[in-house]
Each structure stands twice: as structure tokens, then as C-alpha cells.
């Protein structure tokens, strides 16, 4: 049985060029980038070149890039360390109700420490209201953390509009760009962001590596204590093979490639919707289908069909999809994103699946998936009706 992977929002397979780059690095440039001898200098050259690649991808400067173990560390660093460093200026933070757990959980800890956090609500499209943002912002606000795109429903949040509002405000602006990076053109100056988090494994790079963009002049203590790596901003010997692999993955995604992927994924969404409607299968989209959304994510509600049953049956048929964020897999907790969008009592919460496309996804993959999806949903509904 062939297996088709449609869970790319959780992680992506590494590109062949990435694997080749990492293999060469592990074989040839094994030195510690902090060492001053030839081997160390070779590794440091790879590190510098990768930093330039990352910076160029978001129109930043190389010194603005701090390598991390991934977006979770980057998010925790940007939130916890900034809050502690700036608490003399205020104790108020603004975020949204649909952030990734690596943002929400550090904020929950800060609330226990006495910080006040405003969680902006979202509508049925997974979108915040700028009027709500304006009402929440005050002279006590020291940090705003709003994701660029949501990992469960693909909504694209108004980062540039928020950045413009904060241009003359004391609050620093952080965005978790994990899902958007590799799909949207990102210019940190145009967006007005001060801090930005990214993870490599969402763009066909390796797991365990990411970066935090931090605008020049933003000073706060290192989250990880130890040596003086990363310009004294993040202790620990740099993972040169993973960093080189990350840079290789970034180099594969040109502006045209981003546009092509967005168009391709939007086409997949229409292909699925049209086929389901043609087959008379009742469903609704969680969120919206818009060209400027993160089109690799498609969340669908099938009334009367449990998420668990549908996901399990699709898996048995050879199709990998998700019930929501991979970071809450195995949890009995309902999706906080769908809860925020539709309310805690909505049947959508237990009857929805997330389909997410990737670079390798083909039209044939989607056609085969649609055929299986229609068959399984029809069978499960018939069984429930007995």
C-alpha cells in the first residue's frame, strides 16, 4: 500500500540537497566554530555564510540572526527574556488566542509571575480585529506577540498593520513566522517587526534548528547560559551540519517558488472542495479559502464524523493527516484554535481534520486522497446512522 503524506504543517521531509549538504558537513567540517585553528575557522565560515543566507531571506542583516534549536526556543526566548528585561517599563503583553503552544505556555508562566496578558479573540475566519488590538494597547504594554500565520487553519494575520501601530510605541513586536516562512515574502523592516521566529523542519530542512531574528539594539539576556556563542546571545556549540542544511533549504525557496507553491496549494484546496461538493459530501471549511492565506493548510469540518475515526481510517488507507497541531498530538484537550474561532461547544472541535500540503504533494496524490476521503466519510456516516 502506498502512503501519501498530507501533514506538512507538522513537519516536512528533508530535501535531497539538504541531506547531501549535511552529510558533507558531518564528514568534512567537524570543527568547533569557536575554535581558532583551521578546523574551527572552516566551521565558522559555514556558520557565517548560513547567517548571511538567513538574513537575506527576511531582508535583515547577518548580525540580526541568532541560531536556535528551533522555533520553540526562539519563541520562548523572545517572550520570556524580553518580558523580564523590560518589566520596569510595564507588565502588559498582547497576543492572540490562537498562538502556538510555544507562545501560549511561556505567557501562562509569565502570568503566574504577575504579568498581565491580553489574548485577542478571533472571528470564524481565524482573524483578529485591529479595533480590539487598538483597545488593548496602552502605555504599560512592553511586548506584542502575534503569529504571522496560523498552523491549524492557515489564517494570515495583519502583521504589517500591527507593526505600523507600534512604530512609535515602546512595545517590542514579535511574530512567530514558523508556518509563513517559505510561503510568504518577509521583509522585517516593511512589516515593522522586532523579533521573528523560524524553524527549519517546516521548509524541508532538518529538525532541531531554527533562528530568532532580533532587531539591532534589542538587548536582553541569553535564554541559555554557558559559553559566548552567537555573539553572547545563545550559549552552546553551534550545530554546523544542521545550520548548513537549514541554509540549503532556504536557498531552494526563491520568491517565484513561494508564489508557485501558494498557487499550487490553493489549487489543491479548490480541487478538494469541488470534488466533495460534486459527490454530495457535507462539509465546511474552518476558516476561509483566500489567496493570501497560508494555502498549505486546509482545515475541514465533516458534521457527524469524529476526528479520531476519520483520521484513523485515513491512516489505515495510507493517508497521513492531522486532527490539529502536532504539538498537542495525543492530548485529550480540544483544539484551542477551533475553540477560539467557534466556541467551546461547537461540534467542529471534535469533527475536523487538518490537511496540509508540501513541496512533493502532487495532483494525483490529492485525487487519490479525495477518493478515499469520500468513501470513508460516507461509510462512517452510514455506520453512525444505524
mmCIF file of C-alpha atoms in Angstrom, residues 13-292:
data_model
loop_
_atom_site.group_PDB
_atom_site.id
_atom_site.type_symbol
_atom_site.label_atom_id
_atom_site.label_comp_id
_atom_site.label_asym_id
_atom_site.label_seq_id
_atom_site.Cartn_x
_atom_site.Cartn_y
_atom_site.Cartn_z
ATOM 1 C CA UNK A 13 10.646 15.598 4.592
ATOM 2 C CA UNK A 14 14.186 16.831 4.130
ATOM 3 C CA UNK A 15 15.093 17.796 0.578
ATOM 4 C CA UNK A 16 17.792 15.688 -1.096
ATOM 5 C CA UNK A 17 20.037 18.742 -1.423
ATOM 6 C CA UNK A 18 19.710 19.345 2.316
ATOM 7 C CA UNK A 19 20.699 15.769 3.153
ATOM 8 C CA UNK A 20 23.697 15.963 0.801
ATOM 9 C CA UNK A 21 24.830 19.255 2.338
ATOM 10 C CA UNK A 22 24.536 17.961 5.895
ATOM 11 C CA UNK A 23 26.333 14.721 5.062
ATOM 12 C CA UNK A 24 29.238 16.631 3.567
ATOM 13 C CA UNK A 25 29.422 18.895 6.615
ATOM 14 C CA UNK A 26 29.465 15.969 9.022
ATOM 15 C CA UNK A 27 32.271 14.377 7.058
ATOM 16 C CA UNK A 28 34.390 17.392 6.220
ATOM 17 C CA UNK A 29 33.791 20.344 8.581
ATOM 18 C CA UNK A 30 33.574 18.809 12.025
ATOM 19 C CA UNK A 31 35.434 21.577 13.852
ATOM 20 C CA UNK A 32 34.006 23.729 16.618
ATOM 21 C CA UNK A 33 33.130 27.117 15.138
ATOM 22 C CA UNK A 34 34.511 28.815 18.253
ATOM 23 C CA UNK A 35 37.968 27.264 17.833
ATOM 24 C CA UNK A 36 40.674 29.488 16.345
ATOM 25 C CA UNK A 37 42.578 26.814 14.421
ATOM 26 C CA UNK A 38 41.994 25.867 10.776
ATOM 27 C CA UNK A 39 39.254 23.339 11.521
ATOM 28 C CA UNK A 40 37.388 25.858 13.643
ATOM 29 C CA UNK A 41 37.768 28.567 11.016
ATOM 30 C CA UNK A 42 36.327 26.250 8.357
ATOM 31 C CA UNK A 43 33.271 25.614 10.502
ATOM 32 C CA UNK A 44 32.941 29.315 11.290
ATOM 33 C CA UNK A 45 32.956 30.138 7.578
ATOM 34 C CA UNK A 46 29.994 27.797 7.075
ATOM 35 C CA UNK A 47 28.254 29.471 10.017
ATOM 36 C CA UNK A 48 28.831 32.961 8.617
ATOM 37 C CA UNK A 49 27.617 32.001 5.156
ATOM 38 C CA UNK A 50 24.453 30.438 6.581
ATOM 39 C CA UNK A 51 23.777 33.519 8.678
ATOM 40 C CA UNK A 52 24.000 35.653 5.530
ATOM 41 C CA UNK A 53 21.534 33.340 3.760
ATOM 42 C CA UNK A 54 19.025 33.563 6.617
ATOM 43 C CA UNK A 55 19.346 37.327 6.861
ATOM 44 C CA UNK A 56 18.816 37.816 3.131
ATOM 45 C CA UNK A 57 15.664 35.673 3.260
ATOM 46 C CA UNK A 58 13.922 38.220 5.509
ATOM 47 C CA UNK A 59 15.771 41.357 4.310
ATOM 48 C CA UNK A 60 17.756 41.659 7.527
ATOM 49 C CA UNK A 61 21.432 41.943 8.445
ATOM 50 C CA UNK A 62 23.514 38.864 9.330
ATOM 51 C CA UNK A 63 24.171 40.133 12.859
ATOM 52 C CA UNK A 64 20.398 40.120 13.440
ATOM 53 C CA UNK A 65 20.244 36.310 13.140
ATOM 54 C CA UNK A 66 20.580 34.164 16.248
ATOM 55 C CA UNK A 67 20.526 30.417 15.622
ATOM 56 C CA UNK A 68 18.391 28.346 17.994
ATOM 57 C CA UNK A 69 17.255 24.742 18.357
ATOM 58 C CA UNK A 70 14.005 25.669 16.622
ATOM 59 C CA UNK A 71 11.020 27.991 16.804
ATOM 60 C CA UNK A 72 10.022 26.783 20.267
ATOM 61 C CA UNK A 73 13.285 28.026 21.736
ATOM 62 C CA UNK A 74 13.094 31.199 19.643
ATOM 63 C CA UNK A 75 9.556 31.910 20.860
ATOM 64 C CA UNK A 76 10.420 31.228 24.486
ATOM 65 C CA UNK A 77 13.495 33.434 24.237
ATOM 66 C CA UNK A 78 11.627 36.316 22.627
ATOM 67 C CA UNK A 79 8.787 36.190 25.145
ATOM 68 C CA UNK A 80 10.327 35.258 28.488
ATOM 69 C CA UNK A 81 13.612 37.103 28.191
ATOM 70 C CA UNK A 82 12.073 40.247 26.732
ATOM 71 C CA UNK A 83 9.352 40.359 29.390
ATOM 72 C CA UNK A 84 11.864 40.036 32.195
ATOM 73 C CA UNK A 85 14.249 42.546 30.649
ATOM 74 C CA UNK A 86 11.552 45.193 30.130
ATOM 75 C CA UNK A 87 9.320 44.779 33.154
ATOM 76 C CA UNK A 88 10.471 48.100 34.611
ATOM 77 C CA UNK A 89 8.628 49.754 31.692
ATOM 78 C CA UNK A 90 5.374 47.870 32.199
ATOM 79 C CA UNK A 91 3.886 44.433 32.729
ATOM 80 C CA UNK A 92 1.389 44.152 29.874
ATOM 81 C CA UNK A 93 1.695 41.803 26.874
ATOM 82 C CA UNK A 94 -0.664 41.394 23.907
ATOM 83 C CA UNK A 95 -1.075 38.160 21.961
ATOM 84 C CA UNK A 96 -3.869 36.192 20.285
ATOM 85 C CA UNK A 97 -5.988 33.263 21.402
ATOM 86 C CA UNK A 98 -4.734 31.103 18.513
ATOM 87 C CA UNK A 99 -0.979 31.219 19.045
ATOM 88 C CA UNK A 100 1.168 28.091 19.044
ATOM 89 C CA UNK A 101 1.663 26.421 22.468
ATOM 90 C CA UNK A 102 5.308 27.547 22.436
ATOM 91 C CA UNK A 103 3.945 31.088 22.752
ATOM 92 C CA UNK A 104 0.916 30.459 24.955
ATOM 93 C CA UNK A 105 2.681 28.370 27.587
ATOM 94 C CA UNK A 106 5.516 30.840 28.293
ATOM 95 C CA UNK A 107 2.873 33.563 28.539
ATOM 96 C CA UNK A 108 0.903 31.474 31.029
ATOM 97 C CA UNK A 109 4.052 31.195 33.127
ATOM 98 C CA UNK A 110 4.585 34.953 32.948
ATOM 99 C CA UNK A 111 1.005 35.476 34.155
ATOM 100 C CA UNK A 112 1.870 33.433 37.246
ATOM 101 C CA UNK A 113 4.764 35.831 37.788
ATOM 102 C CA UNK A 114 2.455 38.852 37.740
ATOM 103 C CA UNK A 115 2.458 39.907 34.105
ATOM 104 C CA UNK A 116 -0.871 40.827 32.510
ATOM 105 C CA UNK A 117 -1.595 39.200 29.147
ATOM 106 C CA UNK A 118 -4.372 40.211 26.738
ATOM 107 C CA UNK A 119 -5.464 37.378 24.449
ATOM 108 C CA UNK A 120 -7.109 38.923 21.407
ATOM 109 C CA UNK A 121 -10.149 36.943 20.230
ATOM 110 C CA UNK A 122 -10.569 35.795 16.639
ATOM 111 C CA UNK A 123 -13.575 35.520 14.347
ATOM 112 C CA UNK A 124 -14.781 32.477 12.401
ATOM 113 C CA UNK A 125 -12.053 33.132 9.828
ATOM 114 C CA UNK A 126 -9.309 32.905 12.439
ATOM 115 C CA UNK A 127 -8.686 36.637 12.153
ATOM 116 C CA UNK A 128 -8.199 39.263 14.856
ATOM 117 C CA UNK A 129 -9.814 42.701 14.905
ATOM 118 C CA UNK A 130 -7.435 45.645 14.708
ATOM 119 C CA UNK A 131 -10.002 47.608 16.721
ATOM 120 C CA UNK A 132 -9.566 45.046 19.509
ATOM 121 C CA UNK A 133 -5.808 45.455 19.216
ATOM 122 C CA UNK A 134 -6.039 49.244 19.431
ATOM 123 C CA UNK A 135 -8.260 48.969 22.509
ATOM 124 C CA UNK A 136 -5.806 46.610 24.221
ATOM 125 C CA UNK A 137 -2.640 48.618 23.551
ATOM 126 C CA UNK A 138 -1.695 51.041 26.320
ATOM 127 C CA UNK A 139 1.334 52.686 27.911
ATOM 128 C CA UNK A 140 2.007 49.593 30.033
ATOM 129 C CA UNK A 141 2.414 47.311 27.009
ATOM 130 C CA UNK A 142 6.006 46.119 26.628
ATOM 131 C CA UNK A 143 5.614 43.242 24.170
ATOM 132 C CA UNK A 144 3.243 42.188 21.388
ATOM 133 C CA UNK A 145 3.459 38.613 20.073
ATOM 134 C CA UNK A 146 1.186 37.802 17.116
ATOM 135 C CA UNK A 147 1.800 34.868 14.783
ATOM 136 C CA UNK A 148 2.178 35.607 11.095
ATOM 137 C CA UNK A 149 0.075 32.642 10.035
ATOM 138 C CA UNK A 150 -1.887 30.050 11.951
ATOM 139 C CA UNK A 151 -0.738 26.429 11.909
ATOM 140 C CA UNK A 152 -4.222 24.876 12.138
ATOM 141 C CA UNK A 153 -6.405 26.938 9.804
ATOM 142 C CA UNK A 154 -3.884 28.970 7.787
ATOM 143 C CA UNK A 155 -5.209 32.438 8.583
ATOM 144 C CA UNK A 156 -2.749 35.214 7.691
ATOM 145 C CA UNK A 157 -2.741 37.809 10.452
ATOM 146 C CA UNK A 158 -2.246 41.575 9.823
ATOM 147 C CA UNK A 159 1.399 41.839 10.828
ATOM 148 C CA UNK A 160 2.222 44.965 8.804
ATOM 149 C CA UNK A 161 -0.789 46.836 10.228
ATOM 150 C CA UNK A 162 0.263 45.948 13.768
ATOM 151 C CA UNK A 163 3.861 46.911 13.046
ATOM 152 C CA UNK A 164 2.721 50.319 11.828
ATOM 153 C CA UNK A 165 0.722 50.853 15.012
ATOM 154 C CA UNK A 166 3.762 50.029 17.145
ATOM 155 C CA UNK A 167 6.233 52.191 15.229
ATOM 156 C CA UNK A 168 6.077 54.971 17.821
ATOM 157 C CA UNK A 169 5.224 52.760 20.795
ATOM 158 C CA UNK A 170 7.566 51.331 23.413
ATOM 159 C CA UNK A 171 6.326 47.764 22.880
ATOM 160 C CA UNK A 172 8.590 45.391 21.010
ATOM 161 C CA UNK A 173 6.870 43.343 18.324
ATOM 162 C CA UNK A 174 7.463 39.589 17.990
ATOM 163 C CA UNK A 175 5.949 37.322 15.363
ATOM 164 C CA UNK A 176 6.075 33.548 15.110
ATOM 165 C CA UNK A 177 6.644 33.100 11.374
ATOM 166 C CA UNK A 178 7.148 29.338 11.500
ATOM 167 C CA UNK A 179 4.333 28.444 9.106
ATOM 168 C CA UNK A 180 4.632 31.547 6.911
ATOM 169 C CA UNK A 181 8.377 31.332 6.278
ATOM 170 C CA UNK A 182 8.936 29.726 2.899
ATOM 171 C CA UNK A 183 5.493 30.699 1.609
ATOM 172 C CA UNK A 184 5.249 34.470 2.087
ATOM 173 C CA UNK A 185 7.746 37.180 1.220
ATOM 174 C CA UNK A 186 9.003 38.543 4.546
ATOM 175 C CA UNK A 187 10.670 41.928 4.936
ATOM 176 C CA UNK A 188 11.185 42.679 8.618
ATOM 177 C CA UNK A 189 11.528 46.411 8.073
ATOM 178 C CA UNK A 190 8.404 46.663 5.933
ATOM 179 C CA UNK A 191 6.475 44.622 8.499
ATOM 180 C CA UNK A 192 7.824 46.573 11.447
ATOM 181 C CA UNK A 193 8.745 43.501 13.481
ATOM 182 C CA UNK A 194 11.490 43.489 16.090
ATOM 183 C CA UNK A 195 11.673 39.744 16.722
ATOM 184 C CA UNK A 196 10.793 36.845 14.421
ATOM 185 C CA UNK A 197 10.919 33.077 14.955
ATOM 186 C CA UNK A 198 11.532 30.392 12.326
ATOM 187 C CA UNK A 199 12.074 26.619 12.285
ATOM 188 C CA UNK A 200 13.899 24.678 9.534
ATOM 189 C CA UNK A 201 11.856 21.495 9.531
ATOM 190 C CA UNK A 202 8.791 23.265 8.110
ATOM 191 C CA UNK A 203 10.643 24.054 4.855
ATOM 192 C CA UNK A 204 12.236 20.668 4.055
ATOM 193 C CA UNK A 205 15.172 21.347 6.330
ATOM 194 C CA UNK A 206 16.404 19.415 9.376
ATOM 195 C CA UNK A 207 14.702 19.222 12.755
ATOM 196 C CA UNK A 208 16.329 20.794 15.778
ATOM 197 C CA UNK A 209 17.443 24.049 14.179
ATOM 198 C CA UNK A 210 15.839 27.456 13.714
ATOM 199 C CA UNK A 211 16.606 31.109 14.224
ATOM 200 C CA UNK A 212 15.441 34.178 16.060
ATOM 201 C CA UNK A 213 15.673 37.479 14.239
ATOM 202 C CA UNK A 214 16.293 40.292 16.699
ATOM 203 C CA UNK A 215 16.482 43.858 15.513
ATOM 204 C CA UNK A 216 19.750 45.668 16.253
ATOM 205 C CA UNK A 217 19.700 47.434 19.606
ATOM 206 C CA UNK A 218 17.362 44.976 21.323
ATOM 207 C CA UNK A 219 19.273 43.887 24.380
ATOM 208 C CA UNK A 220 18.158 41.105 26.696
ATOM 209 C CA UNK A 221 19.967 38.234 28.449
ATOM 210 C CA UNK A 222 20.691 34.895 26.838
ATOM 211 C CA UNK A 223 17.968 32.314 27.464
ATOM 212 C CA UNK A 224 20.558 29.513 27.616
ATOM 213 C CA UNK A 225 23.510 30.176 29.897
ATOM 214 C CA UNK A 226 27.032 28.986 29.215
ATOM 215 C CA UNK A 227 29.536 29.994 26.577
ATOM 216 C CA UNK A 228 29.630 33.100 24.415
ATOM 217 C CA UNK A 229 28.429 31.670 21.128
ATOM 218 C CA UNK A 230 26.079 33.568 18.809
ATOM 219 C CA UNK A 231 27.524 36.904 19.822
ATOM 220 C CA UNK A 232 26.941 36.078 23.518
ATOM 221 C CA UNK A 233 23.211 35.758 22.795
ATOM 222 C CA UNK A 234 22.809 31.976 22.888
ATOM 223 C CA UNK A 235 25.213 29.626 24.640
ATOM 224 C CA UNK A 236 26.083 26.228 23.187
ATOM 225 C CA UNK A 237 28.274 24.906 20.393
ATOM 226 C CA UNK A 238 26.600 25.629 17.068
ATOM 227 C CA UNK A 239 25.239 22.634 15.158
ATOM 228 C CA UNK A 240 27.092 23.316 11.913
ATOM 229 C CA UNK A 241 25.668 20.407 9.846
ATOM 230 C CA UNK A 242 22.093 21.376 10.770
ATOM 231 C CA UNK A 243 22.761 25.070 10.164
ATOM 232 C CA UNK A 244 24.269 24.285 6.764
ATOM 233 C CA UNK A 245 21.265 22.092 5.969
ATOM 234 C CA UNK A 246 18.923 24.884 7.015
ATOM 235 C CA UNK A 247 20.729 27.297 4.687
ATOM 236 C CA UNK A 248 20.474 24.789 1.842
ATOM 237 C CA UNK A 249 16.716 24.505 2.391
ATOM 238 C CA UNK A 250 16.327 28.290 2.393
ATOM 239 C CA UNK A 251 18.368 28.596 -0.807
ATOM 240 C CA UNK A 252 15.901 26.325 -2.599
ATOM 241 C CA UNK A 253 12.974 28.684 -1.970
ATOM 242 C CA UNK A 254 13.134 31.602 -4.381
ATOM 243 C CA UNK A 255 10.441 34.305 -4.484
ATOM 244 C CA UNK A 256 8.994 32.599 -7.559
ATOM 245 C CA UNK A 257 8.991 29.252 -5.755
ATOM 246 C CA UNK A 258 6.975 30.790 -2.915
ATOM 247 C CA UNK A 259 4.400 32.171 -5.324
ATOM 248 C CA UNK A 260 4.233 28.882 -7.207
ATOM 249 C CA UNK A 261 3.680 26.901 -4.019
ATOM 250 C CA UNK A 262 0.927 29.210 -2.830
ATOM 251 C CA UNK A 263 -0.856 28.927 -6.184
ATOM 252 C CA UNK A 264 -0.382 25.150 -6.272
ATOM 253 C CA UNK A 265 -1.765 24.679 -2.768
ATOM 254 C CA UNK A 266 -4.722 26.953 -3.433
ATOM 255 C CA UNK A 267 -5.484 24.787 -6.435
ATOM 256 C CA UNK A 268 -5.450 21.704 -4.213
ATOM 257 C CA UNK A 269 -7.982 23.345 -1.906
ATOM 258 C CA UNK A 270 -10.330 24.038 -4.790
ATOM 259 C CA UNK A 271 -9.816 20.515 -6.118
ATOM 260 C CA UNK A 272 -10.855 19.014 -2.766
ATOM 261 C CA UNK A 273 -13.819 21.359 -2.277
ATOM 262 C CA UNK A 274 -15.178 20.878 -5.775
ATOM 263 C CA UNK A 275 -14.885 17.102 -5.559
ATOM 264 C CA UNK A 276 -16.594 16.876 -2.184
ATOM 265 C CA UNK A 277 -19.437 19.072 -3.381
ATOM 266 C CA UNK A 278 -19.758 17.083 -6.565
ATOM 267 C CA UNK A 279 -20.048 13.878 -4.543
ATOM 268 C CA UNK A 280 -22.683 15.389 -2.255
ATOM 269 C CA UNK A 281 -20.488 15.113 0.850
ATOM 270 C CA UNK A 282 -21.477 17.620 3.536
ATOM 271 C CA UNK A 283 -18.533 19.619 4.862
ATOM 272 C CA UNK A 284 -17.484 23.134 5.789
ATOM 273 C CA UNK A 285 -14.151 24.931 5.739
ATOM 274 C CA UNK A 286 -12.776 26.004 9.092
ATOM 275 C CA UNK A 287 -11.553 29.473 8.240
ATOM 276 C CA UNK A 288 -11.593 30.708 4.660
ATOM 277 C CA UNK A 289 -10.112 29.870 1.288
ATOM 278 C CA UNK A 290 -8.299 33.023 0.212
ATOM 279 C CA UNK A 291 -5.275 33.569 -1.993
ATOM 280 C CA UNK A 292 -3.387 35.496 0.710
#
